């Protein structure tokens, strides 16, 4: 605990630990390849395949560096020509910058990341990648003096109030820049931040530089596909837009929820693509007791997080009566659950649907339920507000207090630090309202009616009640409490999707071994031959998706006997 407190207080200590990790937790490709050097050299000599761009960019993002260097090796073995793109200190701000995590806003505003972050970011990653012998491009390789002058001019001349909506040659420069600044501050609104304009302009200049780099690179090189993590923020969001504008297929990925698993998606970040995924990918899945048991086993494990990378509460309270005593909720009366997201995260990942932002959704929902005293509204604030990698600096409870000195007696706020099981709370509810949380997938599969106000992944699946606008949202609330429960067919449909989401879209890579702390996992390869076709079904699916455009769906249902339930 003392170490955690020191880390929270000392940016210098966090920066020192970051730099140590960059030097010591990188994959040791030289050592891995030494065991099969002739094999690797022969594979590289034979390759005459497709050009693949892996646009890692942020060398300090270790989950990305570990995974994408592994993908580079696997794709080279399959005959591809892999090019990797790294930033070499050319950006004024990026994904690696976080308020009082890696930088203070004053340091970033005055000096950029070059003062404390850039020096170690590219150097160690480029050295690690050199062992693979793949082509590594740096941002500075694809920038001209005119590009830099253009970025300088735009960063100064564009009025601040116009930045968020600024586009350049069809690229939403301003949107990604503003999103990057919100992520840096870990807030949904930065109007009260004294240095907000300077920070936004740094992200704006970085977005312009990224667009120039990508446009110049794609004029000189032809790529079959571009692969990179996230697909949002600066620089990844800009990279995706430029590639799509140039008709280069984009593959984005993120670390999934289950241990040693990853989500890959075509065209865009999975935060967006999952909402538009064809239902044919899962609705005809032959359902049986074996799949049902596997899903039950996993969903139950999520109550304690035993099968996931991240868990927010070590010892949550599961006793319903004790929860009632602590919170004052009367579970004998009709309850409606409400699950929030982290404010800045929800604004960036999910374009608001019924409401312009999550704050307005929360406040207007409280206003509505203040006129419905026969219903109890239980607002469970997301634990990631305080326990996530970027703890929120704009908290829902504070926003509520600004409007309500005292809440109506039928409305209960469960704070993020409360050691109360969200699952137990929601099981007592007649229906649950969500904005963008993945818990909508879980709760629907448990037979709970779900009303979706924002852009959640469970939307558009003919499972939930999806609000089209604010008027429609309140019309849905008028139907509460619901008298009819889910039909068995509806529950089975919800469970099919949950199985698809948690077991088929989350692709296992058995050589990505979980570790305590950042970066969550390490590469555990004894031989480069482990990356050959046929040795890892998950890796084969990923590589086939990149090289041949196939779906990133793992057929867990056909391998279930080989997987521990």
Coordinates of C-alpha atoms in Angstrom, one line a residue, residues 39-291:
X39 CA 14.8 -21.4 -39.8
X40 CA 14.1 -17.7 -39.3
X41 CA 16.6 -16.6 -42.0
X42 CA 15.1 -19.1 -44.5
X43 CA 11.6 -17.9 -43.8
X44 CA 12.6 -14.3 -44.4
X45 CA 14.5 -15.2 -47.5
X46 CA 11.5 -17.0 -49.0
X47 CA 8.9 -14.3 -48.3
X48 CA 7.3 -12.7 -51.4
X49 CA 3.9 -11.9 -50.0
X50 CA 1.7 -9.0 -49.1
X51 CA 2.9 -5.7 -47.6
X52 CA 1.5 -5.2 -44.1
X53 CA 1.8 -2.0 -42.1
X54 CA 1.9 -2.4 -38.3
X55 CA 1.5 1.2 -37.2
X56 CA 2.5 0.8 -33.5
X57 CA 3.6 4.4 -33.3
X58 CA 3.7 4.7 -29.4
X59 CA 6.8 2.6 -28.4
X60 CA 6.0 3.1 -24.7
X61 CA 2.7 1.4 -25.0
X62 CA 4.0 -2.0 -23.9
X63 CA 0.9 -4.2 -24.6
X64 CA 1.0 -2.8 -28.1
X65 CA 4.7 -3.4 -28.6
X66 CA 4.6 -6.9 -27.2
X67 CA 1.6 -8.0 -29.3
X68 CA 2.6 -6.2 -32.5
X69 CA 6.2 -7.4 -32.5
X70 CA 4.8 -11.0 -32.1
X71 CA 2.3 -10.3 -35.0
X72 CA 5.2 -9.0 -37.1
X73 CA 7.1 -12.3 -36.6
X74 CA 4.1 -14.4 -37.2
X75 CA 3.2 -12.6 -40.4
X76 CA 6.8 -12.8 -41.7
X77 CA 6.7 -16.5 -41.2
X78 CA 3.6 -16.6 -43.3
X79 CA 5.4 -14.8 -46.1
X80 CA 4.3 -11.2 -45.5
X81 CA 6.5 -8.2 -45.8
X82 CA 6.0 -6.3 -42.6
X83 CA 6.7 -2.6 -42.1
X84 CA 6.5 -1.1 -38.6
X85 CA 5.9 2.6 -37.9
X86 CA 7.2 4.3 -34.8
X87 CA 7.0 7.9 -33.6
X88 CA 10.5 9.2 -32.8
X89 CA 9.6 12.3 -30.8
X90 CA 7.7 14.2 -33.5
X91 CA 4.4 14.5 -31.7
X92 CA 3.4 17.3 -29.3
X93 CA 1.2 14.9 -27.3
X94 CA 0.0 11.3 -27.7
X95 CA -1.5 8.2 -26.1
X96 CA 1.4 7.9 -23.6
X97 CA 0.6 11.2 -22.0
X98 CA -1.7 11.1 -18.9
X99 CA -2.4 13.8 -16.3
X100 CA -0.1 13.3 -13.3
X101 CA 0.4 9.7 -14.5
X102 CA 3.2 10.4 -17.0
X103 CA 3.1 14.2 -17.2
X104 CA 1.7 17.3 -15.4
X105 CA -0.4 19.5 -17.7
X106 CA 2.0 22.4 -17.1
X107 CA 5.0 20.3 -18.3
X108 CA 3.1 19.0 -21.3
X109 CA 1.8 22.5 -22.2
X110 CA 5.2 24.2 -21.9
X111 CA 7.6 21.5 -23.2
X112 CA 5.6 18.7 -24.8
X113 CA 6.4 15.0 -24.1
X114 CA 9.9 15.5 -25.4
X115 CA 11.1 16.7 -22.0
X116 CA 10.3 13.5 -20.0
X117 CA 8.8 10.8 -22.3
X118 CA 10.1 10.7 -25.8
X119 CA 13.7 9.9 -25.1
X120 CA 13.0 6.4 -23.9
X121 CA 9.9 5.7 -26.0
X122 CA 11.3 4.9 -29.5
X123 CA 14.9 3.9 -28.6
X124 CA 14.2 0.7 -26.7
X125 CA 11.4 -0.4 -29.0
X126 CA 13.4 0.2 -32.1
X127 CA 16.3 -1.7 -30.7
X128 CA 14.0 -4.6 -29.8
X129 CA 12.5 -4.7 -33.3
X130 CA 15.9 -4.6 -35.0
X131 CA 16.4 -8.2 -33.8
X132 CA 13.6 -9.3 -36.0
X133 CA 15.1 -7.6 -39.1
X134 CA 11.8 -6.1 -40.2
X135 CA 11.6 -2.7 -41.8
X136 CA 11.1 0.0 -39.2
X137 CA 10.0 3.5 -40.3
X138 CA 10.1 6.5 -38.0
X139 CA 7.7 9.4 -38.2
X140 CA 10.6 11.8 -39.1
X141 CA 11.3 9.7 -42.3
X142 CA 7.9 10.8 -43.7
X143 CA 7.8 14.5 -42.7
X144 CA 9.0 17.5 -44.8
X145 CA 9.7 21.0 -43.6
X146 CA 6.5 22.1 -45.3
X147 CA 4.5 19.6 -43.3
X148 CA 6.0 20.9 -40.0
X149 CA 5.4 24.5 -41.0
X150 CA 1.8 23.6 -41.9
X151 CA 1.2 21.9 -38.6
X152 CA 2.8 24.9 -36.8
X153 CA 0.6 27.4 -38.6
X154 CA -2.7 25.4 -38.1
X155 CA -2.0 24.8 -34.4
X156 CA -1.7 28.6 -33.9
X157 CA -4.3 30.0 -36.4
X158 CA -7.4 27.8 -36.0
X159 CA -9.7 29.4 -33.4
X160 CA -9.9 27.3 -30.2
X161 CA -13.7 27.1 -30.4
X162 CA -13.4 25.6 -33.9
X163 CA -10.8 22.9 -33.2
X164 CA -13.1 20.1 -32.1
X165 CA -14.9 20.2 -35.5
X166 CA -11.9 21.0 -37.7
X167 CA -11.2 18.7 -40.7
X168 CA -8.3 18.5 -43.0
X169 CA -8.6 16.8 -46.4
X170 CA -11.5 14.8 -45.0
X171 CA -9.7 13.8 -41.8
X172 CA -11.4 14.7 -38.5
X173 CA -8.3 16.2 -37.0
X174 CA -10.0 18.3 -34.4
X175 CA -12.3 15.5 -33.1
X176 CA -9.3 13.2 -32.4
X177 CA -7.3 16.0 -31.0
X178 CA -10.0 17.0 -28.5
X179 CA -10.6 13.4 -27.6
X180 CA -6.9 13.0 -26.9
X181 CA -7.0 16.0 -24.6
X182 CA -10.1 14.7 -22.7
X183 CA -8.3 11.4 -22.3
X184 CA -5.2 13.2 -21.0
X185 CA -7.2 15.0 -18.4
X186 CA -9.5 12.0 -17.7
X187 CA -12.5 14.2 -17.9
X188 CA -15.6 14.5 -20.0
X189 CA -15.4 18.3 -20.0
X190 CA -12.2 20.4 -19.7
X191 CA -13.8 23.9 -19.7
X192 CA -12.6 24.5 -16.1
X193 CA -9.0 23.5 -16.8
X194 CA -6.7 26.6 -17.0
X195 CA -4.3 25.0 -19.5
X196 CA -6.9 23.2 -21.6
X197 CA -6.4 25.3 -24.7
X198 CA -2.6 24.7 -24.7
X199 CA -3.1 21.0 -24.2
X200 CA -5.7 20.8 -26.9
X201 CA -3.5 22.7 -29.4
X202 CA -0.7 20.3 -28.7
X203 CA -2.9 17.3 -29.5
X204 CA -4.2 19.2 -32.5
X205 CA -0.6 19.8 -33.9
X206 CA 0.2 16.1 -33.2
X207 CA -2.9 15.0 -35.1
X208 CA -1.9 17.2 -38.1
X209 CA 1.7 15.8 -38.0
X210 CA 0.3 12.2 -37.9
X211 CA -1.9 12.9 -40.9
X212 CA 1.1 14.2 -42.9
X213 CA 3.2 11.2 -41.9
X214 CA 0.5 8.7 -43.0
X215 CA -0.3 10.6 -46.3
X216 CA 3.3 10.7 -47.3
X217 CA 3.9 7.1 -46.3
X218 CA 0.9 5.8 -48.3
X219 CA 2.0 7.8 -51.4
X220 CA 5.3 6.0 -51.3
X221 CA 4.2 2.5 -50.2
X222 CA 1.4 0.2 -51.1
X223 CA -0.1 -1.9 -48.3
X224 CA -2.5 -4.8 -48.3
X225 CA -3.6 -3.9 -44.7
X226 CA -2.8 -1.7 -41.7
X227 CA -2.8 -3.2 -38.2
X228 CA -2.6 -1.2 -35.0
X229 CA -4.0 -1.1 -31.4
X230 CA -6.9 1.0 -30.2
X231 CA -8.0 2.8 -33.4
X232 CA -9.0 5.9 -31.4
X233 CA -7.2 8.9 -29.9
X234 CA -3.9 10.5 -31.2
X235 CA -2.2 9.1 -33.1
X236 CA -4.1 5.9 -33.7
X237 CA -7.5 7.5 -34.6
X238 CA -5.8 9.7 -37.3
X239 CA -3.9 6.7 -38.7
X240 CA -7.2 4.8 -39.2
X241 CA -8.9 7.7 -40.9
X242 CA -6.0 8.3 -43.4
X243 CA -5.9 4.5 -44.2
X244 CA -9.6 4.3 -44.7
X245 CA -9.5 7.4 -46.9
X246 CA -6.8 5.7 -49.0
X247 CA -8.9 2.4 -49.1
X248 CA -6.3 0.5 -47.1
X249 CA -8.1 -2.1 -45.0
X250 CA -7.7 -1.4 -41.3
X251 CA -7.5 -4.0 -38.5
X252 CA -7.7 -2.7 -34.9
X253 CA -7.2 -4.7 -31.8
X254 CA -7.4 -4.4 -28.0
X255 CA -6.6 -6.5 -25.0
X256 CA -9.9 -8.4 -24.2
X257 CA -11.5 -9.1 -20.8
X258 CA -10.6 -12.8 -20.5
X259 CA -7.0 -13.6 -19.6
X260 CA -4.7 -14.2 -22.6
X261 CA -7.4 -13.1 -25.0
X262 CA -7.5 -10.2 -27.6
X263 CA -10.3 -8.7 -29.7
X264 CA -9.5 -7.9 -33.3
X265 CA -11.9 -6.1 -35.7
X266 CA -12.0 -5.1 -39.3
X267 CA -12.3 -1.4 -40.5
X268 CA -12.5 0.3 -37.1
X269 CA -12.0 0.0 -33.4
X270 CA -14.1 -2.7 -31.8
X271 CA -15.9 0.0 -29.7
X272 CA -17.7 0.9 -32.9
X273 CA -17.6 -2.2 -35.0
X274 CA -19.2 -4.5 -32.4
X275 CA -22.4 -2.4 -32.6
X276 CA -22.6 -3.0 -36.3
X277 CA -21.5 -6.6 -36.5
X278 CA -24.0 -8.7 -38.5
X279 CA -26.2 -10.7 -36.2
X280 CA -25.8 -13.7 -38.6
X281 CA -22.3 -14.1 -37.0
X282 CA -23.9 -15.6 -33.9
X283 CA -27.7 -15.9 -34.0
X284 CA -27.7 -19.3 -35.7
X285 CA -25.2 -20.7 -33.3
X286 CA -26.4 -24.2 -32.4
X287 CA -27.2 -23.8 -28.7
X288 CA -26.8 -26.7 -26.2
X289 CA -26.2 -27.4 -22.5
X290 CA -22.4 -27.6 -23.0
X291 CA -22.2 -24.0 -24.3

